[in-house]
Amino acid sequence: MSLIEWKPEFSVGNAAVDHEHGELIELINELHATMQKPGTQERVLDGLSEIYVQVSAHFALEEKVMRDAKYADYESHKKDHEQLLDQLLDIMDGVEEDGAYDEKRLSASLGHWFTEHFRTHDAKLHQQL
């Protein structure tokens, strides 16, 4: 079972950004599936690292789209990106330091982290684009 199912509201109306949203959801769902198996700490860290790399690149693309469109809420949206990346680093540090993770809590954090950003900031971006 997937953690996050694609919803039309995840679309911002830019093909490249929307494609990356789909890829990020796929990565999160893959990590969620990995966490269901025992003895997967190293693979969980690898999955989190891959998500971090992809999210960083995605945010750079999204920020370029916002700048090009002269998006009015650019600064607020960019600040949310920075906070989300910091939170993801904190999650990664916690898994690495503790040597373990709570799969339900980690999945819930990742699911909330992405869907809330899509629902709020990306929904506003979609309205302008």
PDB file of C-alpha atoms in Angstrom:
ATOM      1  CA  MET A   1       0.000   0.000   0.000  1.00  0.00           C
ATOM      2  CA  SER A   2       1.285   3.447  -0.929  1.00  0.00           C
ATOM      3  CA  LEU A   3       1.817   6.117   1.672  1.00  0.00           C
ATOM      4  CA  ILE A   4       0.904   8.944  -0.693  1.00  0.00           C
ATOM      5  CA  GLU A   5      -1.444   8.634  -3.658  1.00  0.00           C
ATOM      6  CA  TRP A   6      -1.204  11.188  -6.479  1.00  0.00           C
ATOM      7  CA  LYS A   7      -3.997  13.749  -6.332  1.00  0.00           C
ATOM      8  CA  PRO A   8      -4.821  16.422  -8.901  1.00  0.00           C
ATOM      9  CA  GLU A   9      -4.158  19.134  -6.332  1.00  0.00           C
ATOM     10  CA  PHE A  10      -0.473  18.123  -6.312  1.00  0.00           C
ATOM     11  CA  SER A  11      -0.220  19.592  -9.818  1.00  0.00           C
ATOM     12  CA  VAL A  12       0.974  23.186 -10.205  1.00  0.00           C
ATOM     13  CA  GLY A  13       0.395  23.355 -13.947  1.00  0.00           C
ATOM     14  CA  ASN A  14       4.060  23.175 -14.967  1.00  0.00           C
ATOM     15  CA  ALA A  15       4.899  19.853 -16.641  1.00  0.00           C
ATOM     16  CA  ALA A  16       8.466  19.634 -15.296  1.00  0.00           C
ATOM     17  CA  VAL A  17       7.473  20.508 -11.722  1.00  0.00           C
ATOM     18  CA  ASP A  18       4.486  18.157 -11.811  1.00  0.00           C
ATOM     19  CA  HIS A  19       6.654  15.323 -13.149  1.00  0.00           C
ATOM     20  CA  GLU A  20       9.091  15.804 -10.286  1.00  0.00           C
ATOM     21  CA  HIS A  21       6.227  15.865  -7.775  1.00  0.00           C
ATOM     22  CA  GLY A  22       5.249  12.433  -9.078  1.00  0.00           C
ATOM     23  CA  GLU A  23       8.826  11.169  -8.809  1.00  0.00           C
ATOM     24  CA  LEU A  24       9.115  12.442  -5.228  1.00  0.00           C
ATOM     25  CA  ILE A  25       5.899  10.693  -4.256  1.00  0.00           C
ATOM     26  CA  GLU A  26       7.255   7.511  -5.823  1.00  0.00           C
ATOM     27  CA  LEU A  27      10.502   7.801  -3.816  1.00  0.00           C
ATOM     28  CA  ILE A  28       8.589   8.339  -0.581  1.00  0.00           C
ATOM     29  CA  ASN A  29       6.363   5.353  -1.323  1.00  0.00           C
ATOM     30  CA  GLU A  30       9.426   3.197  -2.075  1.00  0.00           C
ATOM     31  CA  LEU A  31      11.014   4.231   1.231  1.00  0.00           C
ATOM     32  CA  HIS A  32       7.751   3.515   3.042  1.00  0.00           C
ATOM     33  CA  ALA A  33       7.715  -0.005   1.529  1.00  0.00           C
ATOM     34  CA  THR A  34      11.375  -0.532   2.470  1.00  0.00           C
ATOM     35  CA  MET A  35      10.650   0.361   6.085  1.00  0.00           C
ATOM     36  CA  GLN A  36       8.098  -2.450   6.303  1.00  0.00           C
ATOM     37  CA  LYS A  37      10.942  -4.979   6.122  1.00  0.00           C
ATOM     38  CA  PRO A  38      13.208  -5.824   9.075  1.00  0.00           C
ATOM     39  CA  GLY A  39      16.894  -4.888   9.156  1.00  0.00           C
ATOM     40  CA  THR A  40      16.707  -2.029   6.697  1.00  0.00           C
ATOM     41  CA  GLN A  41      18.358   0.891   8.519  1.00  0.00           C
ATOM     42  CA  GLU A  42      21.079   1.344   5.906  1.00  0.00           C
ATOM     43  CA  ARG A  43      18.540   1.196   3.069  1.00  0.00           C
ATOM     44  CA  VAL A  44      16.343   3.685   4.939  1.00  0.00           C
ATOM     45  CA  LEU A  45      19.269   6.102   5.204  1.00  0.00           C
ATOM     46  CA  ASP A  46      20.004   5.596   1.509  1.00  0.00           C
ATOM     47  CA  GLY A  47      16.351   6.255   0.697  1.00  0.00           C
ATOM     48  CA  LEU A  48      16.271   9.388   2.829  1.00  0.00           C
ATOM     49  CA  SER A  49      19.477  10.600   1.184  1.00  0.00           C
ATOM     50  CA  GLU A  50      18.008  10.031  -2.279  1.00  0.00           C
ATOM     51  CA  ILE A  51      14.852  11.898  -1.278  1.00  0.00           C
ATOM     52  CA  TYR A  52      16.968  14.775   0.059  1.00  0.00           C
ATOM     53  CA  VAL A  53      18.964  15.025  -3.181  1.00  0.00           C
ATOM     54  CA  GLN A  54      15.841  14.882  -5.342  1.00  0.00           C
ATOM     55  CA  VAL A  55      13.946  17.365  -3.163  1.00  0.00           C
ATOM     56  CA  SER A  56      16.857  19.813  -3.256  1.00  0.00           C
ATOM     57  CA  ALA A  57      16.971  19.652  -7.053  1.00  0.00           C
ATOM     58  CA  HIS A  58      13.193  19.892  -7.270  1.00  0.00           C
ATOM     59  CA  PHE A  59      13.091  22.952  -5.044  1.00  0.00           C
ATOM     60  CA  ALA A  60      15.724  24.627  -7.237  1.00  0.00           C
ATOM     61  CA  LEU A  61      13.544  24.019 -10.302  1.00  0.00           C
ATOM     62  CA  GLU A  62      10.401  25.184  -8.543  1.00  0.00           C
ATOM     63  CA  GLU A  63      12.149  28.339  -7.327  1.00  0.00           C
ATOM     64  CA  LYS A  64      13.312  29.102 -10.872  1.00  0.00           C
ATOM     65  CA  VAL A  65       9.749  28.697 -12.138  1.00  0.00           C
ATOM     66  CA  MET A  66       8.542  31.049  -9.405  1.00  0.00           C
ATOM     67  CA  ARG A  67      11.192  33.665 -10.205  1.00  0.00           C
ATOM     68  CA  ASP A  68      10.440  33.471 -13.925  1.00  0.00           C
ATOM     69  CA  ALA A  69       6.720  33.897 -13.214  1.00  0.00           C
ATOM     70  CA  LYS A  70       7.452  36.761 -10.786  1.00  0.00           C
ATOM     71  CA  TYR A  71       5.500  34.820  -8.194  1.00  0.00           C
ATOM     72  CA  ALA A  72       4.305  37.157  -5.436  1.00  0.00           C
ATOM     73  CA  ASP A  73       4.794  34.671  -2.574  1.00  0.00           C
ATOM     74  CA  TYR A  74       8.267  33.578  -3.701  1.00  0.00           C
ATOM     75  CA  GLU A  75      10.043  34.455  -0.435  1.00  0.00           C
ATOM     76  CA  SER A  76       7.500  32.651   1.747  1.00  0.00           C
ATOM     77  CA  HIS A  77       7.519  29.587  -0.504  1.00  0.00           C
ATOM     78  CA  LYS A  78      11.339  29.520  -0.597  1.00  0.00           C
ATOM     79  CA  LYS A  79      11.462  29.816   3.194  1.00  0.00           C
ATOM     80  CA  ASP A  80       9.158  26.790   3.470  1.00  0.00           C
ATOM     81  CA  HIS A  81      11.514  24.885   1.143  1.00  0.00           C
ATOM     82  CA  GLU A  82      14.447  25.704   3.421  1.00  0.00           C
ATOM     83  CA  GLN A  83      12.507  24.607   6.511  1.00  0.00           C
ATOM     84  CA  LEU A  84      11.461  21.359   4.842  1.00  0.00           C
ATOM     85  CA  LEU A  85      15.055  20.576   3.875  1.00  0.00           C
ATOM     86  CA  ASP A  86      16.192  21.298   7.445  1.00  0.00           C
ATOM     87  CA  GLN A  87      13.476  18.992   8.790  1.00  0.00           C
ATOM     88  CA  LEU A  88      14.525  16.248   6.398  1.00  0.00           C
ATOM     89  CA  LEU A  89      18.147  16.606   7.545  1.00  0.00           C
ATOM     90  CA  ASP A  90      16.964  16.345  11.164  1.00  0.00           C
ATOM     91  CA  ILE A  91      15.069  13.150  10.301  1.00  0.00           C
ATOM     92  CA  MET A  92      18.165  11.726   8.601  1.00  0.00           C
ATOM     93  CA  ASP A  93      20.397  12.674  11.538  1.00  0.00           C
ATOM     94  CA  GLY A  94      17.979  11.035  13.955  1.00  0.00           C
ATOM     95  CA  VAL A  95      17.937   7.759  12.035  1.00  0.00           C
ATOM     96  CA  GLU A  96      21.717   7.770  11.685  1.00  0.00           C
ATOM     97  CA  GLU A  97      22.417   8.650  15.339  1.00  0.00           C
ATOM     98  CA  ASP A  98      19.825   6.386  16.924  1.00  0.00           C
ATOM     99  CA  GLY A  99      20.634   3.415  14.753  1.00  0.00           C
ATOM    100  CA  ALA A 100      16.917   2.776  14.513  1.00  0.00           C
ATOM    101  CA  TYR A 101      13.708   4.466  13.511  1.00  0.00           C
ATOM    102  CA  ASP A 102      10.023   4.283  14.234  1.00  0.00           C
ATOM    103  CA  GLU A 103       8.640   3.318  10.824  1.00  0.00           C
ATOM    104  CA  LYS A 104       5.129   4.598  11.543  1.00  0.00           C
ATOM    105  CA  ARG A 105       6.363   7.937  12.844  1.00  0.00           C
ATOM    106  CA  LEU A 106       8.867   8.349  10.026  1.00  0.00           C
ATOM    107  CA  SER A 107       6.277   7.478   7.366  1.00  0.00           C
ATOM    108  CA  ALA A 108       3.766   9.843   8.961  1.00  0.00           C
ATOM    109  CA  SER A 109       6.358  12.641   9.066  1.00  0.00           C
ATOM    110  CA  LEU A 110       7.301  12.184   5.417  1.00  0.00           C
ATOM    111  CA  GLY A 111       3.689  11.924   4.310  1.00  0.00           C
ATOM    112  CA  HIS A 112       2.680  15.025   6.239  1.00  0.00           C
ATOM    113  CA  TRP A 113       5.800  16.895   5.189  1.00  0.00           C
ATOM    114  CA  PHE A 114       5.028  16.554   1.476  1.00  0.00           C
ATOM    115  CA  THR A 115       1.255  16.657   1.390  1.00  0.00           C
ATOM    116  CA  GLU A 116       1.092  19.743   3.596  1.00  0.00           C
ATOM    117  CA  HIS A 117       3.550  21.615   1.364  1.00  0.00           C
ATOM    118  CA  PHE A 118       1.588  20.599  -1.735  1.00  0.00           C
ATOM    119  CA  ARG A 119      -1.720  21.538  -0.108  1.00  0.00           C
ATOM    120  CA  THR A 120      -0.581  24.980   0.987  1.00  0.00           C
ATOM    121  CA  HIS A 121       2.340  26.536  -0.873  1.00  0.00           C
ATOM    122  CA  ASP A 122       2.114  24.575  -4.120  1.00  0.00           C
ATOM    123  CA  ALA A 123      -1.650  25.109  -4.313  1.00  0.00           C
ATOM    124  CA  LYS A 124      -1.075  28.875  -4.230  1.00  0.00           C
ATOM    125  CA  LEU A 125       1.592  28.546  -6.907  1.00  0.00           C
ATOM    126  CA  HIS A 126      -0.821  26.563  -9.078  1.00  0.00           C
ATOM    127  CA  GLN A 127      -3.348  29.403  -8.900  1.00  0.00           C
ATOM    128  CA  GLN A 128      -0.836  31.913 -10.283  1.00  0.00           C
ATOM    129  CA  LEU A 129       0.639  29.652 -12.961  1.00  0.00           C
TER     130      LEU A 129
END
